[in-house]
CSV table of C-alpha atoms in Angstrom, one decimal:
chain,number,residue,atom,x,y,z
Y,1,UNK,CA,93.5,-96.1,-56.7
Y,2,UNK,CA,90.6,-98.1,-55.2
Y,3,UNK,CA,87.5,-98.6,-57.3
Y,4,UNK,CA,84.2,-97.1,-56.3
Y,5,UNK,CA,81.4,-99.3,-55.1
Y,6,UNK,CA,79.5,-100.6,-52.1
Y,7,UNK,CA,81.0,-102.1,-49.0
Y,8,UNK,CA,79.6,-105.1,-47.1
Y,9,UNK,CA,78.6,-102.8,-44.2
Y,10,UNK,CA,76.5,-100.5,-46.4
Y,11,UNK,CA,79.3,-97.9,-46.8
Y,12,UNK,CA,80.3,-96.7,-50.3
Y,13,UNK,CA,83.6,-96.0,-51.9
Y,14,UNK,CA,83.0,-92.9,-53.9
Y,15,UNK,CA,85.3,-91.3,-56.5
Y,16,UNK,CA,85.3,-87.5,-56.6
Y,17,UNK,CA,87.1,-85.5,-59.3
Y,18,UNK,CA,87.8,-81.8,-59.0
Y,19,UNK,CA,88.6,-80.1,-62.3
Y,20,UNK,CA,89.0,-76.5,-63.5
Y,21,UNK,CA,87.9,-76.7,-67.1
Y,22,UNK,CA,88.7,-73.0,-68.1
Y,23,UNK,CA,85.3,-72.5,-69.7
Y,24,UNK,CA,85.9,-75.4,-72.1
Y,25,UNK,CA,88.3,-73.2,-74.2
Y,26,UNK,CA,90.9,-75.9,-74.7
Y,27,UNK,CA,90.7,-79.5,-76.1
Y,28,UNK,CA,87.3,-80.7,-75.1
Y,29,UNK,CA,87.9,-84.2,-76.4
Y,30,UNK,CA,91.1,-84.5,-74.3
Y,31,UNK,CA,89.2,-83.2,-71.3
Y,32,UNK,CA,86.4,-85.8,-71.8
Y,33,UNK,CA,89.0,-88.6,-72.1
Y,34,UNK,CA,90.6,-87.6,-68.8
Y,35,UNK,CA,87.3,-87.4,-66.9
Y,36,UNK,CA,86.1,-90.8,-68.3
Y,37,UNK,CA,89.5,-92.5,-67.5
Y,38,UNK,CA,89.1,-91.3,-63.8
Y,39,UNK,CA,85.7,-93.0,-63.6
Y,40,UNK,CA,84.3,-90.5,-61.1
Y,41,UNK,CA,81.0,-90.8,-59.4
Y,42,UNK,CA,81.0,-87.0,-58.7
Y,43,UNK,CA,82.7,-84.2,-60.6
Y,44,UNK,CA,83.3,-80.8,-59.0
Y,45,UNK,CA,83.8,-78.5,-62.0
Y,46,UNK,CA,85.2,-75.0,-61.8
Y,47,UNK,CA,84.9,-72.4,-64.6
Y,48,UNK,CA,82.1,-74.0,-66.5
Y,49,UNK,CA,80.9,-71.7,-69.3
Y,50,UNK,CA,78.7,-68.9,-67.9
Y,51,UNK,CA,77.9,-66.5,-70.8
Y,52,UNK,CA,77.2,-68.4,-74.0
Y,53,UNK,CA,74.5,-71.0,-73.7
Y,54,UNK,CA,75.8,-72.2,-70.4
Y,55,UNK,CA,73.1,-74.9,-69.8
Y,56,UNK,CA,73.7,-76.3,-73.3
Y,57,UNK,CA,77.4,-76.4,-72.8
Y,58,UNK,CA,77.1,-78.0,-69.3
Y,59,UNK,CA,74.8,-80.7,-70.8
Y,60,UNK,CA,77.3,-81.3,-73.6
Y,61,UNK,CA,80.1,-81.7,-71.1
Y,62,UNK,CA,78.0,-84.2,-69.1
Y,63,UNK,CA,77.2,-86.2,-72.2
Y,64,UNK,CA,80.9,-86.3,-73.2
Y,65,UNK,CA,82.0,-87.5,-69.8
Y,66,UNK,CA,79.2,-90.1,-69.2
Y,67,UNK,CA,77.6,-88.1,-66.4
Y,68,UNK,CA,74.6,-85.9,-65.7
Y,69,UNK,CA,74.3,-82.3,-64.5
Y,70,UNK,CA,73.4,-82.2,-60.8
Y,71,UNK,CA,73.5,-78.5,-60.0
Y,72,UNK,CA,75.4,-75.2,-60.5
Y,73,UNK,CA,76.7,-73.7,-63.6
Y,74,UNK,CA,75.6,-70.1,-64.3
Y,75,UNK,CA,73.4,-70.1,-61.1
Y,76,UNK,CA,76.6,-70.6,-59.1
Y,77,UNK,CA,78.8,-68.3,-61.2
Y,78,UNK,CA,80.8,-71.1,-62.7
Y,79,UNK,CA,81.1,-74.1,-60.3
Y,80,UNK,CA,79.2,-77.1,-61.6
Y,81,UNK,CA,78.4,-80.5,-60.3
Y,82,UNK,CA,78.2,-83.6,-62.4
Y,83,UNK,CA,77.4,-87.2,-61.3
Y,84,UNK,CA,76.9,-90.7,-62.6
Y,85,UNK,CA,73.6,-92.5,-62.8
Y,86,UNK,CA,74.1,-94.2,-59.4
Y,87,UNK,CA,74.1,-90.7,-57.7
Y,88,UNK,CA,70.6,-89.8,-56.4
Y,89,UNK,CA,70.1,-86.1,-55.8
Y,90,UNK,CA,68.1,-85.3,-52.6
Y,91,UNK,CA,68.2,-81.5,-53.0
Y,92,UNK,CA,70.4,-78.7,-54.4
Y,93,UNK,CA,71.7,-75.5,-52.8
Y,94,UNK,CA,73.5,-73.2,-55.3
Y,95,UNK,CA,74.4,-69.8,-53.9
Y,96,UNK,CA,76.0,-66.6,-55.2
Y,97,UNK,CA,78.5,-64.9,-52.8
Y,98,UNK,CA,78.7,-61.2,-52.2
Y,99,UNK,CA,80.5,-59.5,-55.0
Y,100,UNK,CA,83.4,-57.1,-54.5
Y,101,UNK,CA,83.4,-54.3,-57.1
Y,102,UNK,CA,86.0,-55.0,-59.7
Y,103,UNK,CA,86.3,-58.7,-58.9
Y,104,UNK,CA,84.6,-61.7,-60.4
Y,105,UNK,CA,81.3,-63.0,-59.1
Y,106,UNK,CA,81.8,-66.2,-57.1
Y,107,UNK,CA,79.5,-68.9,-55.8
Y,108,UNK,CA,79.0,-72.5,-54.6
Y,109,UNK,CA,77.4,-75.3,-56.4
Y,110,UNK,CA,76.0,-77.8,-53.8
Y,111,UNK,CA,73.9,-80.9,-53.9
Y,112,UNK,CA,73.0,-83.3,-51.1
Y,113,UNK,CA,73.2,-86.8,-52.7
Y,114,UNK,CA,72.8,-90.4,-51.7
Y,115,UNK,CA,74.8,-93.2,-53.3
Y,116,UNK,CA,73.7,-96.8,-52.6
Y,117,UNK,CA,73.1,-97.4,-48.9
Y,118,UNK,CA,75.6,-94.8,-47.7
Y,119,UNK,CA,74.5,-91.8,-45.7
Y,120,UNK,CA,73.5,-88.6,-47.4
Y,121,UNK,CA,76.6,-86.6,-48.6
Y,122,UNK,CA,76.8,-82.9,-49.2
Y,123,UNK,CA,79.0,-82.2,-52.2
Y,124,UNK,CA,80.2,-78.7,-53.1
Y,125,UNK,CA,82.2,-77.3,-56.0
Y,126,UNK,CA,83.9,-73.9,-55.4
Y,127,UNK,CA,86.3,-71.5,-57.0
Y,128,UNK,CA,87.7,-68.9,-54.5
Y,129,UNK,CA,88.7,-65.4,-55.2
Y,130,UNK,CA,92.1,-64.2,-56.5
Y,131,UNK,CA,92.0,-61.5,-53.8
Y,132,UNK,CA,93.4,-62.7,-50.5
Y,133,UNK,CA,91.0,-60.9,-48.1
Y,134,UNK,CA,88.0,-61.9,-50.1
Y,135,UNK,CA,89.3,-65.5,-50.4
Y,136,UNK,CA,89.5,-65.8,-46.7
Y,137,UNK,CA,85.9,-64.5,-46.3
Y,138,UNK,CA,84.8,-67.0,-48.9
Y,139,UNK,CA,86.5,-69.9,-47.1
Y,140,UNK,CA,84.7,-69.0,-43.9
Y,141,UNK,CA,81.4,-68.8,-45.9
Y,142,UNK,CA,82.1,-72.2,-47.4
Y,143,UNK,CA,82.4,-73.8,-44.0
Y,144,UNK,CA,79.2,-72.2,-42.9
Y,145,UNK,CA,77.4,-73.2,-46.1
Y,146,UNK,CA,78.4,-76.8,-45.7
Y,147,UNK,CA,77.5,-76.9,-42.0
Y,148,UNK,CA,74.1,-75.5,-42.9
Y,149,UNK,CA,73.1,-78.4,-45.2
Y,150,UNK,CA,71.8,-80.5,-42.4
Y,151,UNK,CA,73.9,-83.7,-43.0
Y,152,UNK,CA,77.0,-84.8,-41.1
Y,153,UNK,CA,79.1,-85.8,-44.1
Y,154,UNK,CA,80.4,-83.6,-46.9
Y,155,UNK,CA,83.1,-83.1,-49.5
Y,156,UNK,CA,84.2,-80.0,-51.4
Y,157,UNK,CA,86.3,-79.9,-54.5
Y,158,UNK,CA,87.7,-76.7,-55.8
Y,159,UNK,CA,90.2,-74.3,-57.2
Y,160,UNK,CA,91.2,-72.4,-54.1
Y,161,UNK,CA,93.6,-69.9,-55.8
Y,162,UNK,CA,95.9,-70.4,-52.8
Y,163,UNK,CA,98.6,-72.8,-51.7
Y,164,UNK,CA,98.4,-74.9,-48.5
Y,165,UNK,CA,100.4,-72.4,-46.4
Y,166,UNK,CA,97.8,-69.6,-47.1
Y,167,UNK,CA,95.3,-68.5,-44.5
Y,168,UNK,CA,92.2,-69.5,-46.4
Y,169,UNK,CA,93.6,-73.0,-47.0
Y,170,UNK,CA,94.7,-73.3,-43.4
Y,171,UNK,CA,91.2,-72.3,-42.2
Y,172,UNK,CA,89.6,-75.1,-44.3
Y,173,UNK,CA,92.2,-77.6,-43.3
Y,174,UNK,CA,91.6,-76.9,-39.7
Y,175,UNK,CA,87.9,-78.0,-40.0
Y,176,UNK,CA,88.1,-80.4,-43.0
Y,177,UNK,CA,90.5,-83.1,-44.1
Y,178,UNK,CA,92.8,-82.2,-46.9
Y,179,UNK,CA,92.6,-85.3,-49.1
Y,180,UNK,CA,96.1,-85.3,-50.5
Y,181,UNK,CA,97.7,-84.5,-47.2
Y,182,UNK,CA,95.8,-87.3,-45.5
Y,183,UNK,CA,96.1,-90.0,-48.2
Y,184,UNK,CA,98.6,-88.9,-50.8
Y,185,UNK,CA,98.4,-90.7,-54.1
Y,186,UNK,CA,99.5,-89.7,-57.7
Y,187,UNK,CA,100.8,-86.2,-58.2
Y,188,UNK,CA,100.8,-83.2,-55.9
Y,189,UNK,CA,101.1,-80.0,-58.0
Y,190,UNK,CA,98.0,-78.9,-60.0
Y,191,UNK,CA,99.1,-75.8,-61.8
Y,192,UNK,CA,100.1,-75.5,-64.6
Y,193,UNK,CA,99.9,-78.8,-66.6
Y,194,UNK,CA,103.0,-78.2,-68.7
Y,195,UNK,CA,105.0,-77.2,-65.6
Y,196,UNK,CA,103.3,-78.2,-62.4
Y,197,UNK,CA,104.8,-76.1,-59.6
Y,198,UNK,CA,102.0,-75.3,-57.1
Y,199,UNK,CA,99.1,-77.0,-55.4
Y,200,UNK,CA,96.0,-74.7,-55.6
Y,201,UNK,CA,93.3,-77.3,-56.3
Y,202,UNK,CA,92.1,-79.9,-53.7
Y,203,UNK,CA,89.4,-82.2,-52.4
Y,204,UNK,CA,88.5,-81.7,-48.7
Y,205,UNK,CA,86.2,-84.0,-46.7
Y,206,UNK,CA,84.5,-83.7,-43.4
Y,207,UNK,CA,85.5,-85.8,-40.4
Y,208,UNK,CA,83.8,-89.2,-40.6
Y,209,UNK,CA,84.5,-89.5,-44.4
Y,210,UNK,CA,87.5,-91.7,-44.8
Y,211,UNK,CA,90.0,-90.6,-47.5
Y,212,UNK,CA,91.5,-93.6,-49.1
Y,213,UNK,CA,93.6,-91.9,-51.8
Y,214,UNK,CA,93.8,-88.4,-53.3
Y,215,UNK,CA,96.0,-86.7,-55.9
Y,216,UNK,CA,96.6,-85.8,-59.5
Y,217,UNK,CA,95.9,-89.0,-61.6
Y,218,UNK,CA,99.4,-89.3,-63.1
Y,219,UNK,CA,99.8,-92.9,-64.2
Y,220,UNK,CA,96.2,-93.9,-63.9
Y,221,UNK,CA,95.3,-96.3,-66.7
Y,222,UNK,CA,93.7,-94.5,-69.5
Y,223,UNK,CA,95.0,-91.0,-68.5
Y,224,UNK,CA,97.3,-89.8,-71.3
Y,225,UNK,CA,99.8,-87.2,-70.1
Y,226,UNK,CA,99.3,-85.4,-73.4
Y,227,UNK,CA,95.6,-85.1,-72.7
Y,228,UNK,CA,96.3,-83.6,-69.3
Y,229,UNK,CA,98.3,-80.8,-70.9
Y,230,UNK,CA,95.8,-80.2,-73.7
Y,231,UNK,CA,92.6,-80.4,-71.7
Y,232,UNK,CA,92.8,-77.2,-69.7
Y,233,UNK,CA,95.1,-75.0,-67.6
Y,234,UNK,CA,94.8,-77.0,-64.4
Y,235,UNK,CA,95.4,-80.6,-63.5
Y,236,UNK,CA,92.5,-82.6,-62.0
Y,237,UNK,CA,92.4,-83.9,-58.4
Y,238,UNK,CA,90.9,-87.4,-58.0
Y,239,UNK,CA,89.9,-88.7,-54.5
Y,240,UNK,CA,88.4,-92.0,-53.3
Y,241,UNK,CA,86.3,-91.5,-50.2
Y,242,UNK,CA,84.5,-94.1,-48.0
Y,243,UNK,CA,81.1,-92.7,-47.0
Y,244,UNK,CA,79.6,-94.4,-43.9
Y,245,UNK,CA,76.4,-96.4,-44.2
Y,246,UNK,CA,73.2,-94.5,-43.7
């Protein structure tokens, strides 16, 4: 797993972690240890707490993982973005999606950021619907949302509630680069931690962003397998991306 940091040409290697934290209902200390060991520059969180002091709990998660809150949380119906000090936020664009009666509210947490001398990067955290038809609509809306941020480079981390052979996943993979498919590293399956048997979480990047490595951080120094099982009901996906110079 390459380290993050600047390249001689002004590009940046950026570590992006996507993680469904199940409203922090599990072992928070284990979760914090996993995130810290991954040393991410950006964290795309799904299922951040929404109902009981959500801002306080998001700030507490950030402190425990050595990051700061960038955007999202309750305003995005759960998706949350965290980042390290070297991440400079240019603007945020959290949105709530149309809600289908009887189904959960969904949204996107988005920030346009700049790291070092690299070009601005649109980063989005998402958690798509359990309903197949709504999920496909949300995948299309996600592509439109990213395209509307006015920058050529972007990354999205999320719980897509679908496997790679599903229509929503195929729609995304047709326009974006599926990190683990492009540069497989670590583990593949993300659900469930005690018996990983399906890949429903991923990091996608726009063309022009080079994927150097992407996968579940099994074997990464500092990541304890017991912590992965205790932290939440998903496994995290860690990607290293090279963002071109600005």
